[in-house]
PDB file of C-alpha atoms and ligand atoms in Angstrom:
ATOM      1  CA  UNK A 253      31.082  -6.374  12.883  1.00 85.00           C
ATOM      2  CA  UNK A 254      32.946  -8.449  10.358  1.00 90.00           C
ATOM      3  CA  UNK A 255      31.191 -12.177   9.400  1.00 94.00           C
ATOM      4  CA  UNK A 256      34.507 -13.862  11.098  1.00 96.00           C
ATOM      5  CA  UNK A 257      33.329 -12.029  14.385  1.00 94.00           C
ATOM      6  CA  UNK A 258      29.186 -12.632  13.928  1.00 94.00           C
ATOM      7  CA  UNK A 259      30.005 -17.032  13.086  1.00 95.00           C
ATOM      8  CA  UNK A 260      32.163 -17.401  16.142  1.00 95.00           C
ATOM      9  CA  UNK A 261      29.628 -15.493  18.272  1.00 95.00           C
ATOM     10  CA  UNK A 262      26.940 -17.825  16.878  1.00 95.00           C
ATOM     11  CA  UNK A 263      29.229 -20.315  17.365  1.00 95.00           C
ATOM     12  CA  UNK A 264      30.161 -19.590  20.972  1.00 95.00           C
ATOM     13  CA  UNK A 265      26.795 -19.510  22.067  1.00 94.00           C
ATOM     14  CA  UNK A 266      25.540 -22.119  19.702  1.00 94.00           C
ATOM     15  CA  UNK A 267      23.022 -19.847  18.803  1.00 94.00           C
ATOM     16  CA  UNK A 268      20.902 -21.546  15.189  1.00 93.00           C
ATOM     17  CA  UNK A 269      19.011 -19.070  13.697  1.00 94.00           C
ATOM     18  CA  UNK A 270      15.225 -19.035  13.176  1.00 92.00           C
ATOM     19  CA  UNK A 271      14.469 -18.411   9.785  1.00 92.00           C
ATOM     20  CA  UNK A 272      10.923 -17.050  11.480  1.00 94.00           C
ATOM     21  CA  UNK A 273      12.613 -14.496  13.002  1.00 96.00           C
ATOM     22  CA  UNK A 274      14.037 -13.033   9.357  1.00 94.00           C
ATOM     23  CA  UNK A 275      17.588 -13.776  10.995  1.00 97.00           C
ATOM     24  CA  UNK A 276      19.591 -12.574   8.180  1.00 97.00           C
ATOM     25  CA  UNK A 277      22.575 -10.372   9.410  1.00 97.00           C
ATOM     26  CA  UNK A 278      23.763  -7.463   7.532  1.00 97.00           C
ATOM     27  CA  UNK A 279      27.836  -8.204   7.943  1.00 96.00           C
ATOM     28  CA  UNK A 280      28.825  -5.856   5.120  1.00 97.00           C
ATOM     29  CA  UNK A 281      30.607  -3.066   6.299  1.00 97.00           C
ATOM     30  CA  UNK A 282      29.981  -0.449   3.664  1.00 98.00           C
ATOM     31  CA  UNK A 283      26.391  -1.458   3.768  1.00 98.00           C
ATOM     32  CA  UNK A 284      26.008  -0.385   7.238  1.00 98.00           C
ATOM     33  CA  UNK A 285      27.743   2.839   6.846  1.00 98.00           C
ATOM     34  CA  UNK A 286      25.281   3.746   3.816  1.00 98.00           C
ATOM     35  CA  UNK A 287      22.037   2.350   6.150  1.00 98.00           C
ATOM     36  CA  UNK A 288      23.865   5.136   8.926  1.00 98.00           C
ATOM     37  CA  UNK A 289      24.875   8.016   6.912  1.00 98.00           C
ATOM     38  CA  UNK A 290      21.191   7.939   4.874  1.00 98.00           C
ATOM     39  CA  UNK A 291      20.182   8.223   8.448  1.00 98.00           C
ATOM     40  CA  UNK A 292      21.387  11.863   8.682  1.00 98.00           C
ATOM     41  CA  UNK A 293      21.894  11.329  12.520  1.00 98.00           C
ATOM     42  CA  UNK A 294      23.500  13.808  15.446  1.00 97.00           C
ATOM     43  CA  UNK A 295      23.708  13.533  18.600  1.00 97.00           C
ATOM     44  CA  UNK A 296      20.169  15.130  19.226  1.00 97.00           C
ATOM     45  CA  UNK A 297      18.410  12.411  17.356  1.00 97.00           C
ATOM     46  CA  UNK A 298      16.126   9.187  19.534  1.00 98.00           C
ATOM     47  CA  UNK A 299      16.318   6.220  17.215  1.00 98.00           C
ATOM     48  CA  UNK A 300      14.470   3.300  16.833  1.00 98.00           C
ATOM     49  CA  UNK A 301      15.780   0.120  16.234  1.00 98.00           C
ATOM     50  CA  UNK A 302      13.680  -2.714  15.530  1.00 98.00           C
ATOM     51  CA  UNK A 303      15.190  -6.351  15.743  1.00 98.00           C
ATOM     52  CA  UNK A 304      19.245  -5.189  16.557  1.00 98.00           C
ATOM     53  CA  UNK A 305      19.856  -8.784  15.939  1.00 97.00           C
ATOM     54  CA  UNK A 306      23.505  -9.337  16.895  1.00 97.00           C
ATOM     55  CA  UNK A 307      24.112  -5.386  16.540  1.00 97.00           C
ATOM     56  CA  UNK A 308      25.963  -4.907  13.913  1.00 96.00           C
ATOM     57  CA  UNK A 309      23.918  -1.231  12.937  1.00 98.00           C
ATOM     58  CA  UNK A 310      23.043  -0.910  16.581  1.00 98.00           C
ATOM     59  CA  UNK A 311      26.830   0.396  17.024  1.00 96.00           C
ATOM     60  CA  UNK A 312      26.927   2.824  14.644  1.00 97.00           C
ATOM     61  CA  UNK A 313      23.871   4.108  15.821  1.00 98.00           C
ATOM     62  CA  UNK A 314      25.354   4.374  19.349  1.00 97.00           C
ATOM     63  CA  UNK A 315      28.238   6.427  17.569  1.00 96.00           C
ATOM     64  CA  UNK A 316      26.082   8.959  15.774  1.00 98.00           C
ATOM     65  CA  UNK A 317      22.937   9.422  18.009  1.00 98.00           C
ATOM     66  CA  UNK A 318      21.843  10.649  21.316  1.00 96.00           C
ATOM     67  CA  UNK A 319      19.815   7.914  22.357  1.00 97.00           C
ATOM     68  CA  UNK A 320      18.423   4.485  21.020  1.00 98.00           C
ATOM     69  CA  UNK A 321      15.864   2.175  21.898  1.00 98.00           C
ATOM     70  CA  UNK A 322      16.117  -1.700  20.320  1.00 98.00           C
ATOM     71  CA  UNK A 323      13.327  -4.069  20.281  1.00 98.00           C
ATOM     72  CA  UNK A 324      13.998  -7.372  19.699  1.00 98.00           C
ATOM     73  CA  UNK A 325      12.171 -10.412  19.998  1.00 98.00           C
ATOM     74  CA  UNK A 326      14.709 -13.455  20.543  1.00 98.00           C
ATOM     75  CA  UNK A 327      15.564 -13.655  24.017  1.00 97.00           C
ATOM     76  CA  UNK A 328      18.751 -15.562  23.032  1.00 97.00           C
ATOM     77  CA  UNK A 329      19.360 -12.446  20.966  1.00 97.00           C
ATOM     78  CA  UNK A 330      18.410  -9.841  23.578  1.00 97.00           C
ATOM     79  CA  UNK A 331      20.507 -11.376  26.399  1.00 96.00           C
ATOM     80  CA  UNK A 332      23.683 -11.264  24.214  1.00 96.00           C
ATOM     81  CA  UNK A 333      22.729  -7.709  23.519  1.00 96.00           C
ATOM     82  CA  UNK A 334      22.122  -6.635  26.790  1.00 95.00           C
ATOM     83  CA  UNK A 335      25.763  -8.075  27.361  1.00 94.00           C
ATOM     84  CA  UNK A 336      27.142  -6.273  24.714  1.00 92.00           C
ATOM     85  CA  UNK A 337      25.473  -2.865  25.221  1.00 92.00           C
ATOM     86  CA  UNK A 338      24.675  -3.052  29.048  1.00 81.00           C
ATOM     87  CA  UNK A 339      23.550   0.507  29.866  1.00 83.00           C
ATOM     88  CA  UNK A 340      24.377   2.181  26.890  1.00 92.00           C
ATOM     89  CA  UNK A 341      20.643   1.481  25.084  1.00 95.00           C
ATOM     90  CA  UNK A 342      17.280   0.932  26.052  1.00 97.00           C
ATOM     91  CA  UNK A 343      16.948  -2.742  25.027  1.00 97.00           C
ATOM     92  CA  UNK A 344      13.759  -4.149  25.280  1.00 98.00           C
ATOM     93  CA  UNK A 345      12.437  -7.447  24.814  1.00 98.00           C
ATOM     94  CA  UNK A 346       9.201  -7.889  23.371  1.00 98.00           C
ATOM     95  CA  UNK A 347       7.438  -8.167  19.578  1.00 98.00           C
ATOM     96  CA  UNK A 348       7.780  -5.104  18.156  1.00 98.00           C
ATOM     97  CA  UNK A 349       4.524  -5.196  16.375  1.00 98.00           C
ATOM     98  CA  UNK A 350       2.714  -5.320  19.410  1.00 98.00           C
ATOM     99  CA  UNK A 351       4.544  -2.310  20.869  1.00 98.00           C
ATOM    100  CA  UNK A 352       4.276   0.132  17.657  1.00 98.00           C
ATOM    101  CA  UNK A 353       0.640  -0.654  17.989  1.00 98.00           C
ATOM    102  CA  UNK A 354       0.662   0.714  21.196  1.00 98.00           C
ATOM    103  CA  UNK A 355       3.019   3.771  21.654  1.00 97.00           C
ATOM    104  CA  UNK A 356       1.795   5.796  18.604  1.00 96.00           C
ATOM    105  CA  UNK A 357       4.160   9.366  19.637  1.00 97.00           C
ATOM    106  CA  UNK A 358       6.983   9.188  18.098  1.00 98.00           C
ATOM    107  CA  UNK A 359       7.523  12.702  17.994  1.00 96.00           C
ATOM    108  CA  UNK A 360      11.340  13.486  17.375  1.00 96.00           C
ATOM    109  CA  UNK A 361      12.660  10.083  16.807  1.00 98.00           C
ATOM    110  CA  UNK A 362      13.979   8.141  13.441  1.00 98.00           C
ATOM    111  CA  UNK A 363      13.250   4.738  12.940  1.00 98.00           C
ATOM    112  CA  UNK A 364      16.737   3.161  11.273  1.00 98.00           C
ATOM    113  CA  UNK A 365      16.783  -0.565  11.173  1.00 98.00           C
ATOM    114  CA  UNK A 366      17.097  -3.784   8.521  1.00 98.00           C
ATOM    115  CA  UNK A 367      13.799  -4.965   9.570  1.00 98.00           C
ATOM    116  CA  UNK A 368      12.415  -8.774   9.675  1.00 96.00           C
ATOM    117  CA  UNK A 369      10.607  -9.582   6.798  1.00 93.00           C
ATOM    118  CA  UNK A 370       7.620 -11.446   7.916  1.00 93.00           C
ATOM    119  CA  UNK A 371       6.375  -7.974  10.089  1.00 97.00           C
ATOM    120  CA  UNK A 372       8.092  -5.021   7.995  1.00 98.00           C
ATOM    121  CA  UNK A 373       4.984  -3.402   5.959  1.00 98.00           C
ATOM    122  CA  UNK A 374       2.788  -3.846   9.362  1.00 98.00           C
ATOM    123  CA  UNK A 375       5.578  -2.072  11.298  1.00 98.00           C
ATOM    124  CA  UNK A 376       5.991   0.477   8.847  1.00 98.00           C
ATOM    125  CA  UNK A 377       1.953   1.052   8.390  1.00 98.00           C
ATOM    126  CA  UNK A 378       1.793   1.680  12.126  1.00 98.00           C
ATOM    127  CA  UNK A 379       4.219   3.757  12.658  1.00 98.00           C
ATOM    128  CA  UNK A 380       2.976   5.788   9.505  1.00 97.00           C
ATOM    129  CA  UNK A 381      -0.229   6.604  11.006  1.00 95.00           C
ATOM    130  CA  UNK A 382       1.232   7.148  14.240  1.00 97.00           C
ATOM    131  CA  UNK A 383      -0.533   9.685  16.236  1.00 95.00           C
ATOM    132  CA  UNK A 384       3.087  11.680  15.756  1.00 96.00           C
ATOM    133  CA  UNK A 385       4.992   9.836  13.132  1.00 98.00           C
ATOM    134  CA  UNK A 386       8.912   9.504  13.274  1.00 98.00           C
ATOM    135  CA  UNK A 387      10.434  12.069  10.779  1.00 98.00           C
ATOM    136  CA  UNK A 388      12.566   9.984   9.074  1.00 98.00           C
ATOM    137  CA  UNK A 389      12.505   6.109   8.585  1.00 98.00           C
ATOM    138  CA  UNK A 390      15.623   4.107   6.930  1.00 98.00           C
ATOM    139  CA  UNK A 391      15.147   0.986   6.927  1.00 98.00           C
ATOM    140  CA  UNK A 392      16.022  -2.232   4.861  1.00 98.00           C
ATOM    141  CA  UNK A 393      13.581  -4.376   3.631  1.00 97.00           C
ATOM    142  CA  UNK A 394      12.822  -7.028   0.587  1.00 97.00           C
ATOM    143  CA  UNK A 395      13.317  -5.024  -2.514  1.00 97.00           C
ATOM    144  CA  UNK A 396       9.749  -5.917  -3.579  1.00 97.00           C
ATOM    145  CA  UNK A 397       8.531  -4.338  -0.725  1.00 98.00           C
ATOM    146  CA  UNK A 398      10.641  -0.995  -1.077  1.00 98.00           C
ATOM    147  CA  UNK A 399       9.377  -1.316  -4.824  1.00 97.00           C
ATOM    148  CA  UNK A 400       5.868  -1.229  -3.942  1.00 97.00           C
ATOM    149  CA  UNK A 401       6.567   1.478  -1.442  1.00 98.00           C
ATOM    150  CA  UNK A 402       8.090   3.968  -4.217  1.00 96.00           C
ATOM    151  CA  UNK A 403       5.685   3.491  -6.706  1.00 97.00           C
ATOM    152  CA  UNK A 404       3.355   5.503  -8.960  1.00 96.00           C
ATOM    153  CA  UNK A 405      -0.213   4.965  -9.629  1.00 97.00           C
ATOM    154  CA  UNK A 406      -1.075   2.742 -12.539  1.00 96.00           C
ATOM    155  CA  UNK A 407       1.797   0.368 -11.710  1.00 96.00           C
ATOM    156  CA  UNK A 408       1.679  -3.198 -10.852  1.00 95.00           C
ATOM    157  CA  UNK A 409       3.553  -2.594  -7.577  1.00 97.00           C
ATOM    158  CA  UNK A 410       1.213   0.379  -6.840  1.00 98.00           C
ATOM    159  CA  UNK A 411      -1.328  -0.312  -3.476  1.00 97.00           C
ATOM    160  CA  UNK A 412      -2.266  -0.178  -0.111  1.00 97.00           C
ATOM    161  CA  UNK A 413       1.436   0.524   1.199  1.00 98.00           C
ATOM    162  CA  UNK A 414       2.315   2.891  -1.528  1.00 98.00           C
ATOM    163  CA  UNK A 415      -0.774   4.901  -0.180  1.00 98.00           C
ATOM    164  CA  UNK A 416      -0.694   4.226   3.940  1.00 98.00           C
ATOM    165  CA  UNK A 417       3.120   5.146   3.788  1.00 98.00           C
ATOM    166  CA  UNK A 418       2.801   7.818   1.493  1.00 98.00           C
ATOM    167  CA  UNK A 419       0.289   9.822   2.997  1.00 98.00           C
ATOM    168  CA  UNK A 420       2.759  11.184   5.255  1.00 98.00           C
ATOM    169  CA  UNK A 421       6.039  10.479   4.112  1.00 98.00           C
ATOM    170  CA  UNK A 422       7.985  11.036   0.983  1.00 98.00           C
ATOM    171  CA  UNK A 423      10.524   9.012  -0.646  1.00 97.00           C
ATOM    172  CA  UNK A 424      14.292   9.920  -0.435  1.00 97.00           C
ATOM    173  CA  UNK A 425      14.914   7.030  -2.788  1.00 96.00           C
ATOM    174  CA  UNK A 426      16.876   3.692  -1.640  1.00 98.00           C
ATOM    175  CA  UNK A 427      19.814   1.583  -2.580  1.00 98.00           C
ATOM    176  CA  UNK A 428      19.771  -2.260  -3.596  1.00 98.00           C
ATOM    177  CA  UNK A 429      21.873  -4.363  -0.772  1.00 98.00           C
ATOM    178  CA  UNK A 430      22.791  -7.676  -2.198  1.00 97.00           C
ATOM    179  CA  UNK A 431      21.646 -10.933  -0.760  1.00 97.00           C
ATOM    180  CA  UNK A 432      25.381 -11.873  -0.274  1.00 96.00           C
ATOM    181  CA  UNK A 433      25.815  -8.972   2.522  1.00 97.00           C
ATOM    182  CA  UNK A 434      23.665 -11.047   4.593  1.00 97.00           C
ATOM    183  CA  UNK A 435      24.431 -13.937   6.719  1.00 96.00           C
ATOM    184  CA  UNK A 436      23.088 -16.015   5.935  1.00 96.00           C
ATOM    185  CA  UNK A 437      22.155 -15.036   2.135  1.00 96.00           C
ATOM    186  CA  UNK A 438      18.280 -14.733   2.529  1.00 95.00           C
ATOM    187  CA  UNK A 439      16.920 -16.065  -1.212  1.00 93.00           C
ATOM    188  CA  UNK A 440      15.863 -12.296  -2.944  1.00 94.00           C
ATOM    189  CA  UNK A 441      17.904  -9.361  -2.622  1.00 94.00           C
ATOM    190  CA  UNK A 442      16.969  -6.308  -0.384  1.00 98.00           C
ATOM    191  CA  UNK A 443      16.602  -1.993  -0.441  1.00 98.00           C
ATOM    192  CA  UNK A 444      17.492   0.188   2.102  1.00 98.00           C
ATOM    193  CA  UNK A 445      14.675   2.270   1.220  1.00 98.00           C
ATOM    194  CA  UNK A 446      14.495   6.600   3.191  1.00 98.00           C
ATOM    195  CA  UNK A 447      11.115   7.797   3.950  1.00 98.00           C
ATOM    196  CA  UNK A 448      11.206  11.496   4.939  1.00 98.00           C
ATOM    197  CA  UNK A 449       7.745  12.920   6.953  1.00 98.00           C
ATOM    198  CA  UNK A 450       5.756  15.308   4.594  1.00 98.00           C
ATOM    199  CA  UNK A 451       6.600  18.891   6.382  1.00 96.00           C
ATOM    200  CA  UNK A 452       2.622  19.593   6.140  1.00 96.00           C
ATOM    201  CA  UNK A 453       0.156  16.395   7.072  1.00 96.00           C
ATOM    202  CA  UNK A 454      -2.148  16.365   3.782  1.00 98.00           C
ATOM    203  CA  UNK A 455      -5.271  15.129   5.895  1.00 97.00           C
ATOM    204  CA  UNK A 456      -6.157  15.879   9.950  1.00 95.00           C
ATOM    205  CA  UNK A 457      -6.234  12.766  12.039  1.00 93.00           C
ATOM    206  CA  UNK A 458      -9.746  12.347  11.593  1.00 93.00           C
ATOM    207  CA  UNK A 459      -9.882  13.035   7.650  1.00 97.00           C
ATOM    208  CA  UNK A 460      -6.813  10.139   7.791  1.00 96.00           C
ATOM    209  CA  UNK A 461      -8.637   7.568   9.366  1.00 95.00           C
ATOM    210  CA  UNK A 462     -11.358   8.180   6.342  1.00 96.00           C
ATOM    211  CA  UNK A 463      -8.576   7.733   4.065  1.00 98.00           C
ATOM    212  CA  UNK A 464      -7.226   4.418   5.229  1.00 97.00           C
ATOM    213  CA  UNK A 465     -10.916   3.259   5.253  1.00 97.00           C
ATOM    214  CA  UNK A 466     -11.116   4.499   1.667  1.00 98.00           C
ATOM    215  CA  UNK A 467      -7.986   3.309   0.431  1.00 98.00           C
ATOM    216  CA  UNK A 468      -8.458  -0.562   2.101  1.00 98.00           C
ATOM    217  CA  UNK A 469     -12.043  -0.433   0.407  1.00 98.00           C
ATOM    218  CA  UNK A 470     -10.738   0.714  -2.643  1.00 98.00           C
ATOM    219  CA  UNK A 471      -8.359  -2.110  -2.919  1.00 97.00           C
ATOM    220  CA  UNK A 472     -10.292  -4.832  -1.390  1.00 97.00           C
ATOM    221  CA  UNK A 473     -10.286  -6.311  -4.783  1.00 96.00           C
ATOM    222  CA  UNK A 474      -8.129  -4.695  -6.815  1.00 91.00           C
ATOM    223  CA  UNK A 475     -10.034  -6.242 -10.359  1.00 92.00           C
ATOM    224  CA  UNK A 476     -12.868  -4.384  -9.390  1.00 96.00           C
ATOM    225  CA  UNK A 477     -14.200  -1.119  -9.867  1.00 97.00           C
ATOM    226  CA  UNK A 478     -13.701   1.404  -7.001  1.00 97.00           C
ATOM    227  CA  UNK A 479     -17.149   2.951  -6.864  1.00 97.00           C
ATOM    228  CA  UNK A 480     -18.569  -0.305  -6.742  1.00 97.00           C
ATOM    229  CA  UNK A 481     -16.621  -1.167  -4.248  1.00 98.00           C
ATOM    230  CA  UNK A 482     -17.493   2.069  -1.945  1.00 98.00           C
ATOM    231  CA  UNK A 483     -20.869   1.619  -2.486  1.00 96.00           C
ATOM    232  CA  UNK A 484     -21.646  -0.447  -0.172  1.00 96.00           C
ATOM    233  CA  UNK A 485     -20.371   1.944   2.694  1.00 95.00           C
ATOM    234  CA  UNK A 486     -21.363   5.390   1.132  1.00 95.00           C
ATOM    235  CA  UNK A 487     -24.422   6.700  -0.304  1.00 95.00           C
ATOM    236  CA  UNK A 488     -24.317   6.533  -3.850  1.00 96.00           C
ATOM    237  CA  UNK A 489     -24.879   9.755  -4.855  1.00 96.00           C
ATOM    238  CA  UNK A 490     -22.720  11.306  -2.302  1.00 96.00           C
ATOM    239  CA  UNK A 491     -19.800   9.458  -4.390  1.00 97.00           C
ATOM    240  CA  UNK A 492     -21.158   9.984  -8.032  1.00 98.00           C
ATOM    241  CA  UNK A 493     -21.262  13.149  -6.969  1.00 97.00           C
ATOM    242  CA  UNK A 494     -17.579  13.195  -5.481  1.00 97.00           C
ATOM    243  CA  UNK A 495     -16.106  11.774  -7.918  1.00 98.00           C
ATOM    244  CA  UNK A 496     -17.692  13.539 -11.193  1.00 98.00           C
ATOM    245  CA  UNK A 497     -16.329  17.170  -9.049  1.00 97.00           C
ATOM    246  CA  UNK A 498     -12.475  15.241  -9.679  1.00 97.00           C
ATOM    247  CA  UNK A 499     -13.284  14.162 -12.916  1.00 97.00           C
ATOM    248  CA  UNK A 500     -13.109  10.310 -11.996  1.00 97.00           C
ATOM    249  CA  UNK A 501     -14.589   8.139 -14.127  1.00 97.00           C
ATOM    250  CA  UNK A 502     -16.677   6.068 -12.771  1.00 97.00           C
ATOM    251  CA  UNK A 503     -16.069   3.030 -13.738  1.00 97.00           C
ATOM    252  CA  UNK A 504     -12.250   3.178 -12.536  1.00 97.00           C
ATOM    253  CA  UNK A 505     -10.353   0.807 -10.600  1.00 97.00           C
ATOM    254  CA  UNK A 506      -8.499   1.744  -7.644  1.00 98.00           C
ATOM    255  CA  UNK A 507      -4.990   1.272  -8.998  1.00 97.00           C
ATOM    256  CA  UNK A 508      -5.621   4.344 -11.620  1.00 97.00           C
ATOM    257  CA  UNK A 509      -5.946   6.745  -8.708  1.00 98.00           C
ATOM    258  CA  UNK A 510      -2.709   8.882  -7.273  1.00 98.00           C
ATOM    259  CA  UNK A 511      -2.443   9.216  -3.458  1.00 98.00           C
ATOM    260  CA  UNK A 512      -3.672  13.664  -4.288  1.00 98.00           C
ATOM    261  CA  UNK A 513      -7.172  12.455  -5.997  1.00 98.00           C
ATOM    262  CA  UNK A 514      -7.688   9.936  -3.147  1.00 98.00           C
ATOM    263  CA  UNK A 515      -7.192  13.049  -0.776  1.00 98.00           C
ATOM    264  CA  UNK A 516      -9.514  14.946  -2.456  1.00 98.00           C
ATOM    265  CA  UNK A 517     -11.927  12.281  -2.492  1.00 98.00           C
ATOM    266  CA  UNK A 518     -11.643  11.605   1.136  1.00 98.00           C
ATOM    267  CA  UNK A 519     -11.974  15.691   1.930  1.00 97.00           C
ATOM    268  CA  UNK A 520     -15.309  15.481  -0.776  1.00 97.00           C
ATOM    269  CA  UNK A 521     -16.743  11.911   0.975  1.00 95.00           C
ATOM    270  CA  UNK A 522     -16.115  13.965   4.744  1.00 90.00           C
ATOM    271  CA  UNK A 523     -18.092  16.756   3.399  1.00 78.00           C
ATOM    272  CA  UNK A 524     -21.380  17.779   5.073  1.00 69.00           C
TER     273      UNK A 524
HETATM  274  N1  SAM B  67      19.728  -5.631  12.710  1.00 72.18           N
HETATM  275  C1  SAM B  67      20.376  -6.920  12.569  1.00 72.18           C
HETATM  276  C2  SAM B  67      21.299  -6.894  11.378  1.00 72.18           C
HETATM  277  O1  SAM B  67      21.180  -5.965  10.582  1.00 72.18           O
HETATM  278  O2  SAM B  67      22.118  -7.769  11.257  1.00 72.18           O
HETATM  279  C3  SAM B  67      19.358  -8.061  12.450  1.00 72.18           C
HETATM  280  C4  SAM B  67      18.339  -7.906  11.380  1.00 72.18           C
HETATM  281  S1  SAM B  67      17.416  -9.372  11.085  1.00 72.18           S
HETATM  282  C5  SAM B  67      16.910  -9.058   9.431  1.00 72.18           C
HETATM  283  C6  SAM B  67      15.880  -9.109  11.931  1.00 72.18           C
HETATM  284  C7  SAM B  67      15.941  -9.132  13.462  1.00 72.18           C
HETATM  285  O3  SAM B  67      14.628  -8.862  13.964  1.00 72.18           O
HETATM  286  C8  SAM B  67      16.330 -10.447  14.092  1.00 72.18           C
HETATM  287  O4  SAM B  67      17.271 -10.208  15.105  1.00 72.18           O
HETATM  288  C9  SAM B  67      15.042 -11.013  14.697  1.00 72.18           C
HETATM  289  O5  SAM B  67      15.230 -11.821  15.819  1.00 72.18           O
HETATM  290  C10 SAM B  67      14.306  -9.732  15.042  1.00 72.18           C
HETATM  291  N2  SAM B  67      12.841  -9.845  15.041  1.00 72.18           N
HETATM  292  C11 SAM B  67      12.051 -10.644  14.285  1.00 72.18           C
HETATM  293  N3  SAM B  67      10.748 -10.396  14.521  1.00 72.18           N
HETATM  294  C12 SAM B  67      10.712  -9.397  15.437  1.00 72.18           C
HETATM  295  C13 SAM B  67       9.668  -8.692  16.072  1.00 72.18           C
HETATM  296  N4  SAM B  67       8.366  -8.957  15.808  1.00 72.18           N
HETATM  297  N5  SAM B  67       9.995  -7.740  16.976  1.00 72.18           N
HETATM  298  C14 SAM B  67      11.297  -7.448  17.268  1.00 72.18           C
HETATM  299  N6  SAM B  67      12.325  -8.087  16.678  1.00 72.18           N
HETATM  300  C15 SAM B  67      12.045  -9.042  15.775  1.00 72.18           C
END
């Protein structure tokens, strides 16, 4: 969908955006095809879209997959789409927070979208601890966001979503998209950003609720030490002890820790 074609659709149905809504539309061509072909789709693959928008990378998901399912939130938006697409997707309307939260088996599907801004790390935290994650997730997203996704322990950018995401996925690496690819030109520039699922979970569904409890405590303030901070919801020397067995210092903060030691320490803290 070329910009010409998106402005006099607008235009047509005087549609004005709502900046709420992260309506920034992905017009460049080239883009697109790069969001599609890191997608690595056939015709066997489900995909999730979330937030089609005008559906500009819902079409070349029609061309290259079996099946797709796009959640978008504007009704203005949705009717058009449901115009545009009639039978050929399953288009619902509805916040697609609220329904990630609530269908967690997403066995078989890829999640391939330029997500809004204001909800992309929730999204992407849900559907990471899924009770059956998707296996591969492309999606495009405030390069800040894709930077804090990809990156290593003792960095400033290193957290919470670094750890939630990549306790079951692995990076594939991701490509800058220029603001000016949008329209209109949101103010920072954005990553398409490839997640592939780990081929072994590191932690059982139980162990991984421990871990996001962990990791959440851990960087509840991120100044602070960690085993002060767990403290106050394990017995002391249960963690002294856990931690001295990985040769963690106590007096670390959470930000020194790589997503392995915080396994380990969640397997250690789970032991009877
Ligand atoms: N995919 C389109 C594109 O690439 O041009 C649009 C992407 S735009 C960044 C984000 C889209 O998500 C908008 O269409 C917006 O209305 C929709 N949206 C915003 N919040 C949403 C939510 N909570 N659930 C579903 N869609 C949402």
């Amino acid at each position: 969908m070329k910009l010409t074609e998106m402005k006099s659709i607008l235009a047509e149905h005087k549609l004005m955006l709502t900046k709420s809504l992260g309506q920034n539309f992905l017009h460049d061509a080239n883009q697109l095809h790069r969001i599609a072909e890191a997608a690595e789709l056939s015709k066997s693959d489900k995909v999730l879209e979330i937030g089609p928008g005008l559906g500009p990378l819902t079409e070349l998901l029609l061309e290259q997959a079996g099946q797709v399912l796009a959640i978008e939130k504007d009704e203005r938006l949705f009717k058009l789409l449901q115009l545009r697409f009639s039978d050929c997707i399953t288009l619902l309307h509805d916040d697609a927070l609220a329904y990630v939260k609530q269908h967690r088996d997403w066995a078989g599907w890829k999640l391939v979208s330029n997500l809004p801004y204001s909800v992309a790390s929730p999204i992407l935290v849900e559907l990471a601890l899924a009770t059956t994650q998707p296996e591969r997730i492309v999606v495009t997203l405030q390069i800040e966001v894709a930077l804090r996704i990809c990156s290593e322990a003792d960095s400033d950018d290193y957290g919470l979503l670094t750890l939630l995401l990549g306790l079951n996925y692995e990076s594939r690496g991701w490509f800058k998209i220029p603001s000016s690819c949008f329209f209109p030109s949101p103010d920072v520039d954005s990553a398409c950003i490839t997640l592939v699922r780990r081929p072994e979970p590191l932690l059982s569904p139980e162990l991984q609720a421990k871990f996001v409890r962990i990791v959440k405590l851990s960087f509840s303030q991120r100044r602070k030490m960690m085993h002060k901070l767990l403290k106050s919801q394990w017995p002391d020397d249960q963690l002294t002890e856990a931690m001295n067995k990985l040769g963690i210092s106590l007096q670390i903060r959470a930000e020194k820790l790589s997503l392995e030691q915080f396994v380990e320490l969640t397997k250690l803290l789970n032991a009877p």
